XYZ file of C-alpha atoms in Angstrom:
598
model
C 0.000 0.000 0.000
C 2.641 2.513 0.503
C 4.329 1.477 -2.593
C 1.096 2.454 -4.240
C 0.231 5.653 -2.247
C 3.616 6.616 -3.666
C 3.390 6.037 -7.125
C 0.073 7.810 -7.011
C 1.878 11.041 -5.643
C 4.763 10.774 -8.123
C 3.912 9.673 -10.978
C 3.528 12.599 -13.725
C 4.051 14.896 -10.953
C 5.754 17.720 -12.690
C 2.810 17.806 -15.602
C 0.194 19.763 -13.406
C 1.257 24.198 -14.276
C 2.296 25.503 -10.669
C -0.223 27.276 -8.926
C -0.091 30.731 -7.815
C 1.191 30.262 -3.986
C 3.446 26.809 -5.308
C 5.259 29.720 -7.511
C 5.126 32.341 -4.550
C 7.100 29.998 -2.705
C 8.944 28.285 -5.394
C 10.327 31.226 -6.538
C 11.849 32.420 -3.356
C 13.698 29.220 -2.702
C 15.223 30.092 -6.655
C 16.696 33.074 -4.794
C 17.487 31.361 -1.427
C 19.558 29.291 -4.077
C 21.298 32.452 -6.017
C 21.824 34.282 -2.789
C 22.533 32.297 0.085
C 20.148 34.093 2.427
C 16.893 33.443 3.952
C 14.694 34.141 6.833
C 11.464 33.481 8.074
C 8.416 34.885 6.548
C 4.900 34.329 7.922
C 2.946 35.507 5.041
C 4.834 32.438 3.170
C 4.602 30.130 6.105
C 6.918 27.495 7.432
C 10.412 27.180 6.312
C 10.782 23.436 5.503
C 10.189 23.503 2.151
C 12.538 26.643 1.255
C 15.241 24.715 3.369
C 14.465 21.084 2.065
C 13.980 21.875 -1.552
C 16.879 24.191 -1.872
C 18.987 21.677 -0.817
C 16.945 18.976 -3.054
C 17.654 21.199 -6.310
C 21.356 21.375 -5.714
C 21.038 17.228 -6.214
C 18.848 16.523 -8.861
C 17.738 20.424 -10.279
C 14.927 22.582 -9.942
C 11.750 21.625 -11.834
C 8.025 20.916 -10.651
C 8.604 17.838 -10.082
C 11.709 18.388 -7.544
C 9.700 21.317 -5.920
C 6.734 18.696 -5.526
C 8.660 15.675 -4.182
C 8.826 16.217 -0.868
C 5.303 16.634 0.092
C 4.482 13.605 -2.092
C 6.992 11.506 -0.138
C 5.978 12.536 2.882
C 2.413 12.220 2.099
C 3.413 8.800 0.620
C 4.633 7.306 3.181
C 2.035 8.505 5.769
C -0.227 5.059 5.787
C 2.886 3.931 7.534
C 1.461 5.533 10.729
C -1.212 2.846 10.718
C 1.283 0.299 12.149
C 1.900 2.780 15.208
C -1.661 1.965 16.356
C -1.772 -1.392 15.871
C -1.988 -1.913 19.489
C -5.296 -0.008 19.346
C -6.934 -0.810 16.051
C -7.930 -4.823 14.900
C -5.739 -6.027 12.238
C -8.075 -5.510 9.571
C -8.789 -1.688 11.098
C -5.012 -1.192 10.589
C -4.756 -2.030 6.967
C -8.112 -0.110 6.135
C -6.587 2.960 7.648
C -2.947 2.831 5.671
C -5.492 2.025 2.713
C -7.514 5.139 3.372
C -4.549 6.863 3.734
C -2.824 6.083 0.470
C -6.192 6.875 -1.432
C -8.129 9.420 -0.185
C -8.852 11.881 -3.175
C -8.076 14.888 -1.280
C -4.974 13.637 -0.096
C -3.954 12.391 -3.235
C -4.443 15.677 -5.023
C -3.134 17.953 -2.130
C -0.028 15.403 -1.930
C 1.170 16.824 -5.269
C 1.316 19.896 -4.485
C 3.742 22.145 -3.092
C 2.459 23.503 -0.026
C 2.816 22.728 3.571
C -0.723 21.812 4.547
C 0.198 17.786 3.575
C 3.078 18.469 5.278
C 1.909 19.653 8.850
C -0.932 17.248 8.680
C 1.671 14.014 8.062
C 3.806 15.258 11.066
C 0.876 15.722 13.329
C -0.678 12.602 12.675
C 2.804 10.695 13.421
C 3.198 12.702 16.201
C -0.139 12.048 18.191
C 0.581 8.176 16.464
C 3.862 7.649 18.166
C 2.875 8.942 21.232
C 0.257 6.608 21.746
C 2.481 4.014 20.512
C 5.304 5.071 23.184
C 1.906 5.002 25.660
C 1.033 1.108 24.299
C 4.404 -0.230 24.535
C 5.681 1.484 27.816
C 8.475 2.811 25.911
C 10.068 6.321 26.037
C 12.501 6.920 23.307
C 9.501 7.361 20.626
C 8.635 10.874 22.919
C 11.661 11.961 21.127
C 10.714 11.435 17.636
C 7.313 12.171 18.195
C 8.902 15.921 19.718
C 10.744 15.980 16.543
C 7.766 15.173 13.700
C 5.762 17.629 15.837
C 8.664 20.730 15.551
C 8.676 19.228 11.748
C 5.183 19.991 11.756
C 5.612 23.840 13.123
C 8.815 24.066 10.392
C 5.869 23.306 7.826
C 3.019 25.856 8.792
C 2.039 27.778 11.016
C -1.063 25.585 12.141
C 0.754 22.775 13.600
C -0.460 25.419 17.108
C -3.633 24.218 15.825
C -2.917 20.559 16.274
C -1.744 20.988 19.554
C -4.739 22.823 20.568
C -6.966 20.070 18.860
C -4.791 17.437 20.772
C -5.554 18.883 23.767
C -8.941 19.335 23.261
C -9.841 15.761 22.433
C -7.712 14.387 25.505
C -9.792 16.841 27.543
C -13.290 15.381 26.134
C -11.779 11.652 26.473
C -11.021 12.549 30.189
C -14.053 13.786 30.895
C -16.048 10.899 29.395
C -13.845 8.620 31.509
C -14.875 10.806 34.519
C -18.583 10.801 33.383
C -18.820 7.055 32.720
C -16.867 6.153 35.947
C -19.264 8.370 38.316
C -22.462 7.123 36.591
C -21.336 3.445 37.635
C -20.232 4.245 41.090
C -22.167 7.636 42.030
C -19.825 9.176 43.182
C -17.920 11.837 41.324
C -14.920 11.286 43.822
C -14.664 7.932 43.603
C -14.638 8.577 39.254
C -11.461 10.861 40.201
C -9.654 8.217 42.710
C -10.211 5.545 40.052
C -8.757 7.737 37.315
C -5.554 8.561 39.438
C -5.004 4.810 40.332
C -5.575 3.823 36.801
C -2.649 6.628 36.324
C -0.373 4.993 39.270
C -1.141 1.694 37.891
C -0.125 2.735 33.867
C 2.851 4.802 35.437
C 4.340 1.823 37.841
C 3.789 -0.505 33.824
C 5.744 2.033 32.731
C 8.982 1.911 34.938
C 8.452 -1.522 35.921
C 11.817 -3.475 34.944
C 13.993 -0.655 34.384
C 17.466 -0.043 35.357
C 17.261 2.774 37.708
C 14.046 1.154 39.615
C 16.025 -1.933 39.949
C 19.482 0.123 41.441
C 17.491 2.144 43.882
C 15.445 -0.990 45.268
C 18.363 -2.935 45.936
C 19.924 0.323 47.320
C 17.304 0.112 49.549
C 17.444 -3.375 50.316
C 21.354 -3.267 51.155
C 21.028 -0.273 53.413
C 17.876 -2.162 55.586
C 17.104 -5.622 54.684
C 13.427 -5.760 56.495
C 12.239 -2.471 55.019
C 9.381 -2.578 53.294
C 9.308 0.348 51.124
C 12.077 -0.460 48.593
C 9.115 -0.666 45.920
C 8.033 2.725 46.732
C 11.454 4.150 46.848
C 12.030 2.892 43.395
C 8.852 3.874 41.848
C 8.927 7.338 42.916
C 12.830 7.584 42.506
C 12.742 6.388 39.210
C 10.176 9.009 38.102
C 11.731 11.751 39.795
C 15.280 10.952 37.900
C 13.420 10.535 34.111
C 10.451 12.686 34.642
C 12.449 15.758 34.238
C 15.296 14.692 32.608
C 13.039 13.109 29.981
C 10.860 16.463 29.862
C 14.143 18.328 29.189
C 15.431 16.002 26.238
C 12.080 15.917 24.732
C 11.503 19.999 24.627
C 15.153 19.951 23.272
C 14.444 17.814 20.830
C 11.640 19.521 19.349
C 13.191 23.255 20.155
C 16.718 21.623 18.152
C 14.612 20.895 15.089
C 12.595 24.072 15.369
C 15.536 26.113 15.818
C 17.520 24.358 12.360
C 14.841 25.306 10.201
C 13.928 28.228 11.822
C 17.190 29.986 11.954
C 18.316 32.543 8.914
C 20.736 31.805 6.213
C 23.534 32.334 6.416
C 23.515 33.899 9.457
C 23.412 30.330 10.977
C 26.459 29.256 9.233
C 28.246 32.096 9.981
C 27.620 31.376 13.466
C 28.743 27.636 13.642
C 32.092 29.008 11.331
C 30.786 26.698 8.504
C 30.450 30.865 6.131
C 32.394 33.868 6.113
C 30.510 36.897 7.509
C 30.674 38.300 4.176
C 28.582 34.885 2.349
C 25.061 35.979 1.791
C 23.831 39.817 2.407
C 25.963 42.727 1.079
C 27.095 44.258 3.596
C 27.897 41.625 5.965
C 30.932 42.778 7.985
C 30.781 40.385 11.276
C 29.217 36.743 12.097
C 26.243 36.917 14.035
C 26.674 35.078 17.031
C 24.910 31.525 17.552
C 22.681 33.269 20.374
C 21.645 36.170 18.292
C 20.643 33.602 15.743
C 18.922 31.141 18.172
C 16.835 33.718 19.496
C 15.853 34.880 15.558
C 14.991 31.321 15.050
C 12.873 30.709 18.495
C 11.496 33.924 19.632
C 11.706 36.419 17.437
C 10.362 33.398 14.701
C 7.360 33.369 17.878
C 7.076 37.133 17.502
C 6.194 37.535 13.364
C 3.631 34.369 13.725
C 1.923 36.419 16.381
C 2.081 39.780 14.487
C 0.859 38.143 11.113
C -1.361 35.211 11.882
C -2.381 34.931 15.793
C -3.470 38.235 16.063
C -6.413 37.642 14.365
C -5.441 40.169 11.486
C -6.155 37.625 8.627
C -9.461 36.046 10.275
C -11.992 39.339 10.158
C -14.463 37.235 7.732
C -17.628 35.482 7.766
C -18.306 32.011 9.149
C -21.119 30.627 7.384
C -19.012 31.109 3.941
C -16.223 29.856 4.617
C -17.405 26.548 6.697
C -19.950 25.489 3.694
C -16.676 26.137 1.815
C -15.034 23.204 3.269
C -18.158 21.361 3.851
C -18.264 21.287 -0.128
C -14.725 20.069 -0.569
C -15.153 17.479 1.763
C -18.360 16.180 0.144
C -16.464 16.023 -3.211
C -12.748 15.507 -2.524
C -13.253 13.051 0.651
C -17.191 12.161 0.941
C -16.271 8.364 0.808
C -14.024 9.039 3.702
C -16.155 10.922 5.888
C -19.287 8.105 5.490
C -17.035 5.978 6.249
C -15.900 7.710 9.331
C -19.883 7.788 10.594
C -19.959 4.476 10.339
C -17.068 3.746 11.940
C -18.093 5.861 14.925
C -21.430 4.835 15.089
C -20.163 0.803 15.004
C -17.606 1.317 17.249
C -19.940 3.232 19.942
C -23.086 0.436 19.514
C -21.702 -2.621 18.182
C -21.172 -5.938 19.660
C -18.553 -4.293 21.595
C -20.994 -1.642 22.929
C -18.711 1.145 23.637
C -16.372 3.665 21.895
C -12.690 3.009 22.003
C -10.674 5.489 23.577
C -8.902 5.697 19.935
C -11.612 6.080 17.687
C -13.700 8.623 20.170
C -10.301 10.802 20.041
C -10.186 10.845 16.624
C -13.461 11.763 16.005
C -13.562 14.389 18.850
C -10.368 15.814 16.615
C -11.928 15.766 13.526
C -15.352 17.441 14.507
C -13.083 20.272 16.278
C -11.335 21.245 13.308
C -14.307 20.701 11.048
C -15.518 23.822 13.345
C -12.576 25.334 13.622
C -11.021 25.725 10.386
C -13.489 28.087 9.096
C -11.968 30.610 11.791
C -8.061 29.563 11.452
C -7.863 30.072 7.663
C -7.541 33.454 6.450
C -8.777 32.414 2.079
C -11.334 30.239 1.112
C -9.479 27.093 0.384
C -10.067 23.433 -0.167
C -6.507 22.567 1.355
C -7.799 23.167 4.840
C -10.088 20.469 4.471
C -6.868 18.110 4.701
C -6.585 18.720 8.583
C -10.210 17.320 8.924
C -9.734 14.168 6.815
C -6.379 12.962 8.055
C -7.609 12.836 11.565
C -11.568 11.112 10.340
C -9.117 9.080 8.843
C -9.010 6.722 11.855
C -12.901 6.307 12.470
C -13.222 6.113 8.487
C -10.861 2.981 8.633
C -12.920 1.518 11.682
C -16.217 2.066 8.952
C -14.417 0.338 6.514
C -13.336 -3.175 8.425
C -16.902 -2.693 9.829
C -18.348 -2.974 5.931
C -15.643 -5.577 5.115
C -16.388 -7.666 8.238
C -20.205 -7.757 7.612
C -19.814 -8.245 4.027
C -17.497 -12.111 5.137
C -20.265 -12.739 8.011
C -23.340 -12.684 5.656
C -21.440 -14.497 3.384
C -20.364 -17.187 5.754
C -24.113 -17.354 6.691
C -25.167 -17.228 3.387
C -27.531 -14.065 4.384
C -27.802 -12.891 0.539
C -29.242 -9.623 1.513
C -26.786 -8.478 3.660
C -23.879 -9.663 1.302
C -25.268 -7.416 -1.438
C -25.642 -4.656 0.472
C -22.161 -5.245 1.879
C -21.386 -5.472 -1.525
C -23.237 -1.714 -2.748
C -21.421 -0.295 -0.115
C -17.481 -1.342 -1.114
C -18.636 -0.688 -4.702
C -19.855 2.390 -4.458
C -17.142 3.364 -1.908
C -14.169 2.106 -4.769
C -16.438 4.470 -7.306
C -16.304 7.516 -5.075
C -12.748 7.161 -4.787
C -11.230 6.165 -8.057
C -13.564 8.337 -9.988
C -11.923 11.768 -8.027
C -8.540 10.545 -8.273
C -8.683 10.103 -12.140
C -10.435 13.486 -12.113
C -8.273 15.427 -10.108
C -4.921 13.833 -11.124
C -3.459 16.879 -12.769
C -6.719 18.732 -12.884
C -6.490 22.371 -13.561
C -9.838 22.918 -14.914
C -12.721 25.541 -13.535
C -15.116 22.339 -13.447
C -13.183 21.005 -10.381
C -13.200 23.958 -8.589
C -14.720 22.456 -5.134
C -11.388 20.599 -4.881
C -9.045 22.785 -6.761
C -8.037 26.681 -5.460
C -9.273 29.596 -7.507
C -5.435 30.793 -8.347
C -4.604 27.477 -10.061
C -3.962 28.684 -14.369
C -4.712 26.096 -16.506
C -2.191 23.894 -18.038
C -1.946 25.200 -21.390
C -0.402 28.205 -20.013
C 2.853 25.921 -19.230
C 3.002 25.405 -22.707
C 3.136 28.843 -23.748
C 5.791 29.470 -20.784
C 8.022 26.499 -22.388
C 8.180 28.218 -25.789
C 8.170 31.732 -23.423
C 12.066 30.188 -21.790
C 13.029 28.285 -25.019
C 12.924 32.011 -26.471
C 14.474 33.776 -23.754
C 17.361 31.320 -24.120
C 18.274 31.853 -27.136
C 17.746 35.481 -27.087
C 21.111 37.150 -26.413
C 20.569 41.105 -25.910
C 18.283 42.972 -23.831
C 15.110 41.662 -22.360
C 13.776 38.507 -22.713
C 9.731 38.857 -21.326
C 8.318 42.267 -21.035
C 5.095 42.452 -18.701
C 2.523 45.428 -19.707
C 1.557 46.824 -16.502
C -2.723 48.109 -16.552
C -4.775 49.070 -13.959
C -7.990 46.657 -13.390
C -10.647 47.563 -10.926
C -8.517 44.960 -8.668
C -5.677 47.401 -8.489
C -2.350 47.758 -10.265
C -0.928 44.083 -12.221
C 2.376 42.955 -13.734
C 4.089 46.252 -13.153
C 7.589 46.118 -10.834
C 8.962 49.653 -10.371
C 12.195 48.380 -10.079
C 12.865 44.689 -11.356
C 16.118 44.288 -8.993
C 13.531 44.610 -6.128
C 12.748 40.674 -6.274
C 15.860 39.677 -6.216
C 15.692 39.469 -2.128
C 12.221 39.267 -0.147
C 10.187 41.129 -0.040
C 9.762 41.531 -3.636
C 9.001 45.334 -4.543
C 6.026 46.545 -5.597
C 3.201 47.329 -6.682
C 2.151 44.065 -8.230
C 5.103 41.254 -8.655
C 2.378 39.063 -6.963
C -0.344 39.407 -9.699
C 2.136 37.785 -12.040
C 2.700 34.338 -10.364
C 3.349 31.580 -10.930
C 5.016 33.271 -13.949
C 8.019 34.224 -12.278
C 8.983 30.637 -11.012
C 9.342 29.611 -14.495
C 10.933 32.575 -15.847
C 13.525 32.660 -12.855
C 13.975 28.688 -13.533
C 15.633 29.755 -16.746
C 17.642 33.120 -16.079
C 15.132 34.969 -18.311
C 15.399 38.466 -18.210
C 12.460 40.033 -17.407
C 11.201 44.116 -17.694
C 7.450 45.813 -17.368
C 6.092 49.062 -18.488
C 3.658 50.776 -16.200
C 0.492 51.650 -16.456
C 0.241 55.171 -17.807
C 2.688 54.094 -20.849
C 1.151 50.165 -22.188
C 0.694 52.013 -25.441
C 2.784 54.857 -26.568
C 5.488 53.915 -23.834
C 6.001 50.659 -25.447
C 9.587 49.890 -26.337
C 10.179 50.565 -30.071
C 10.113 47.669 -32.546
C 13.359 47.169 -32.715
C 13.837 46.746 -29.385
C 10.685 44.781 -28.139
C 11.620 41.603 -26.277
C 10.692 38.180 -28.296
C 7.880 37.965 -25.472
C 5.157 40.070 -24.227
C 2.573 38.993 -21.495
C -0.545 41.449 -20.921
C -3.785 41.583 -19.692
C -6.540 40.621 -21.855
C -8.028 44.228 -22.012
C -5.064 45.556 -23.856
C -4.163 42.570 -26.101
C -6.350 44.369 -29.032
C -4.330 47.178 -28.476
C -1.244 45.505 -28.531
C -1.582 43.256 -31.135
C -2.028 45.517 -33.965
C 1.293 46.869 -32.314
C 3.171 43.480 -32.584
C 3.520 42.640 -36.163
C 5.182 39.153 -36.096
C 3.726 38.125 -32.993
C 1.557 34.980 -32.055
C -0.798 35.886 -29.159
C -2.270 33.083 -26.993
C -5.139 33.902 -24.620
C -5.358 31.747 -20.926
C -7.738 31.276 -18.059
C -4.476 32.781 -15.360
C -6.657 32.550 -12.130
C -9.328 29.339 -12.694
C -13.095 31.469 -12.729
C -11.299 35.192 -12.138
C -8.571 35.933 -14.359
C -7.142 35.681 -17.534
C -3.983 36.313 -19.213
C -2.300 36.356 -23.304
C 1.053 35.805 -24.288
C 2.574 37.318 -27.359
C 5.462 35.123 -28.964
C 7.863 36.448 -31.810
C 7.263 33.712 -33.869
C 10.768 34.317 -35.957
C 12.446 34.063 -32.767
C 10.032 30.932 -31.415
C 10.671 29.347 -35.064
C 14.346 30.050 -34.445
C 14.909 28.380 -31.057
C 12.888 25.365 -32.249
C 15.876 24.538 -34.458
C-alpha cells in the first residue's frame, strides 16, 4: 500500500502548471539558491520547504517535479502511521486505515502539491501516532521522535499550534467521558477521580516496571535495611523523579533543536557555527552573528512575526457561514467516501457488539469534529486545502467504517444471508467508485469544473506550454530583455508592473504588483530569463520601439487588441491565469520561437 500511495503522488508529478502560492514559494527558494540568504516569513509560512527543496535542487535540479517531491513523499509514506496503532486498532482496522490513507482523493491531489498543509498534517498525525504508541508499549525513546515530527510539523506551517490545541482538546473530552462514565457506575464523582488517578499509578508503575534505575534504587534500599518494606516505593517514585524531568528536558530539546535548524536565517546560521564567512550571503555583511543572536531569531523572534501576522487575528476578520460550507463542499467532493465511512465507523464502534467507543476512535473523532468547526476561523482564504486537517484525523474512524463494511460483508457471506452480502457489496462498490472516480479526475486537474477541490489561483495547463516556448525564447535570445510584462490598472488594483525589477531579487519583492504575475516568475527565474514591465500610464505609446521589443510580451486581456495591432510578427495566446477570475495572453515572436525550435 505505501508502494502504491507513492506512485500515485509521483507519478507525472511535474505535468500539473504551478499554482499561484506553489510559484510564490517556489520562486523564493530560486533566490534562497542564487543568494545564500533566507529568513522566516509568515505571510509564506513554514520554512521546511525553502530549506528542504533548496537543498533537493542542488542534487537533482529545480523543476516541478523536484519542488513537488517532498510533500508527495511525505504524504506517501504517511499510511505507515497505521502500524503505530496497531496496538489499538484490529488487524483488519489497521490495513483499512494505511489504505484510506494512500487513497483518499483529497490527499492524493493535495499530496502533489507544493504547499505545507500535507506536510503539517503528516507530522501531526505521526506525532499524536507515536505517542500513543510510546503510551502502548511502555516505551520512552519514541517521545523523542514524536517531539521531533511535531517541531517538523511547526517548520511546515504555522497551524501545527492548531494541532496541539486540537490534541488537547480531544484528551480533555476523552477525560471527561472517563470521569462521566466512571461516576455514573459508582455515584460518586470522587470515587470517578480516585479511580482515574489509580488507573494513572497503575499505567505509570507498567511504565517503569523493569527498568534499570528502579532496579538500582530498590536494591539500594534493600542493602542499606534488609526488612524495610518500602524499597518498591522508593524505586517507583525515585525512578520518576530521575526521568520525569530529565526526559521532559530532552524531549523539549528535541523539538526546540529541530525548530531552531529550520527556523534559523541563512547564512547567518552558518556564519555562526564558522561553517560561512561573515561576508557569504547579504551585502554588507561585515561580522558573524553570534549563535545566540541567531537562536533567538529562530525561536522567539520566529514566535514574535507568527503572532504579528497570523495569531493576532489580522487575517481572520471574515464570515463564518461562507467559509465553513466552503469546506463542507470540498469534503463532500474531494473526501465524501471518507467521511461516510468515518460515521460508520463511529457509530459501530460506539453500539456494536462491543458496545462502547474506544478510547482511539472517540479521540479521533472528537479531533476531527473540532477542526471541522474550527477551520473556518483559522484560515484566512477560502481554500479546499484546509479540508486536509479534517480528513487525516476522520481518517481513523473512516478505517474503523471500513473493516466494519468488510467484516459484515465475510459474516453474511459465511451465513449465506444474501441480503446483507449485497448490500455489503453496494457499499465497497460504491465506496471504490467515489474514490477512483476523483482521483482520475483530479490527477493533474487544472480545470474551472473542479473547482470544489481545486483553489481559484490554479492557471490552466496550457499556459505551461506557452511558458516552455516563453524560456526556449528567452534562451536563445542574447541582448536585452527577454519577457516584457505590460503593466494596466484593473478595478482589482495595479498588475504585472515592478517599479524596479532588482527589487525581487531578495524578499520582499518590490512593488506594486510582482504578486499578480505568479506563478510566472517561477518559471521565468527557472531559466535566467530576463524580465522588464512598463507601467500603467505608458502600455501604449510607452512601449519599447520595434526594434527593441523583447521576443515575449505577457498582458492583460483588455489591452491585447491594443497591442496586437502593435506586434507585427507576434503569435498571441489567450489563458484562463486565475481558474473562474482571471485571464492572461502571451505574445510570442514567432521568428524568434521558429528560431529556437531549431
Amino acid at each position: 500500500m505505501v508502494v502504491g500511495s507513492l506512485l500515485l503522488r509521483t507519478v507525472q508529478l511535474g505535468q500539473r502548471i504551478f499554482h499561484w502560492d506553489e510559484g510564490r514559494v517556489g520562486y523564493w527558494i530560486l533566490r534562497f539558491d542564487a543568494t545564500g540568504e533566507f529568513f522566516y516569513r509568515p505571510i509564506i509560512h513554514g520554512p521546511f520547504l525553502p530549506v528542504v527543496n533548496n537543498a533537493l535542487f542542488d542534487l537533482i535540479g529545480a523543476s516541478d517535479f523536484a519542488a513537488r517531491l517532498p510533500v508527495a513523499l511525505v504524504g506517501g509514506l504517511l499510511p505507515l502511521v497505521a502500524l503505530l496503532l496497531r496496538h489499538r486498532l484490529r488487524d483488519r482496522e489497521v490495513v483499512a486505515l494505511a489504505l484510506v490513507l494512500s487513497v483518499d482523493p483529497l490527499l492524493v491531489y493535495y499530496g502533489r502539491f507544493m504547499r505545507g498543509d500535507v506536510l503539517v498534517g503528516s507530522f501531526a498525525v505521526a506525532a499524536f501516532a507515536l505517542v500513543v504508541y510510546a503510551i502502548d508499549t511502555r516505551r520512552t525513546l519514541p517521545l523523542f521522535g514524536s517531539a521531533a515530527l511535531l517541531a517538523l510539523g511547526f517548520s511546515a506551517k504555522e497551524n501545527a499550534l492548531v494541532y496541539v490545541a486540537c490534541f488537547l482538546g480531544a484528551g480533555f473530552l476523552l477525560l471527561d467521558h472517563r470521569l462521566v462514565r466512571t461516576a455514573r457506575r459508582t455515584g460518586s464523582p470522587l470515587d470517578a477521580l480516585v479511580a482515574e488517578a489509580v488507573a494513572l499509578g497503575q499505567f505509570l508503575e507498567g511504565w517503569t516496571a523493569g527498568s534499570r534505575t528502579r532496579r538500582w534504587i530498590e536494591r539500594r534500599v534493600r542493602q542499606r535495611d534488609p526488612d524495610a518494606h518500602w524499597g518498591w516505593e522508593a524505586g517507583f517514585l525515585g525512578h520518576l523523579a530521575v526521568w520525569v524531568p530529565l526526559g521532559a528536558v530532552g524531549v523539549a530539546a528535541t523539538f526546540l533543536g529541530v525548530v531552531a535548524f529550520f527556523y534559523a536565517p541563512r547564512p547567518d546560521l552558518w556564519q555562526a557555527l564558522g561553517v560561512a564567512s561573515a561576508s557569504a550571503g547579504a551585502a554588507g555583511a561585515d561580522a558573524a552573528p553570534t549563535l545566540g543572536t541567531v537562536l533567538y531569531d529562530a525561536t522567539w523572534g520566529a514566535g514574535e512575526k507568527f503572532w504579528g501576522t497570523w495569531a493576532s487575528g489580522n487575517h481572520s476578520g471574515h464570515p463564518y457561514v461562507p467559509y465553513l460550507w466552503d469546506i463542507l463542499e470540498t469534503l463532500a467532493y474531494g473526501s465524501g467516501v471518507l467521511v461516510v465511512l468515518a460515521l460508520v465507523g463511529f457509530l459501530a464502534d460506539g453500539y456494536g457488539e462491543a458496545r462502547g467507543t474506544r478510547s482511539l476512535v472517540a479521540y479521533a473523532t472528537y479531533w476531527g469534529a473540532a477542526s471541522l468547526v474550527g477551520y473556518p476561523v483559522a484560515t484566512d482564504i477560502q481554500a479546499p486545502w484546509a479540508a486536509i486537517h479534517i480528513v487525516l484525523p476522520l481518517a481513523i474512524p473512516a478505517a474503523v467504517g471500513l473493516a466494519s463494511v468488510a467484516d459484515s460483508m465475510r459474516g453474511a457471506f459465511a451465513s449465506d444471508d444474501a441480503v446483507t452480502a449485497a448490500l455489503a457489496g453496494l457499499v465497497v462498490l460504491a465506496a471504490v467508485g467515489g474514490v477512483a472516480a476523483p482521483n482520475a479526475d483530479y490527477w493533474n486537474s487544472a480545470s474551472a469544473e473542479d473547482k470544489q477541490v481545486l483553489q481559484w489561483a490554479q492557471p490552466e495547463n496550457a499556459y505551461k506550454e506557452a511558458l516552455q516556448d516563453a524560456v526556449a525564447v528567452a534562451r536563445d535570445n542574447d541582448e536585452g530583455a527577454d519577457v516584457l510584462f505590460v503593466g494596466t490598472d484593473t478595478g482589482r488594483g495595479t498588475r504585472l508592473y515592478v517599479s524596479d525589477e532588482s527589487s525581487v531579487d531578495r524578499m520582499p519583492p518590490g512593488g506594486p504588483s510582482w504578486h499578480s504575475r505568479l506563478p510566472t516568475p517561477w518559471y521565468l527565474e527557472l531559466h535566467d530569463a530576463n524580465v522588464t514591465s512598463t507601467p500603467p500610464e505608458a502600455r501604449y505609446d510607452g512601449l519599447p520601439p520595434a526594434d527593441e521589443m523583447p521576443p515575449v510580451v505577457i498582458a492583460k486581456p483588455n489591452d491585447a487588441e491594443e497591442l496586437e495591432s502593435r506586434l507585427d510578427g507576434y503569435e498571441s495566446r489567450d489563458y484562463a491565469f486565475r481558474l473562474w477570475t482571471e485571464r492572461i495572453v502571451v505574445f510570442i515572436d514567432e521568428a524568434a520561437l521558429a528560431d529556437a525550435r531549431e
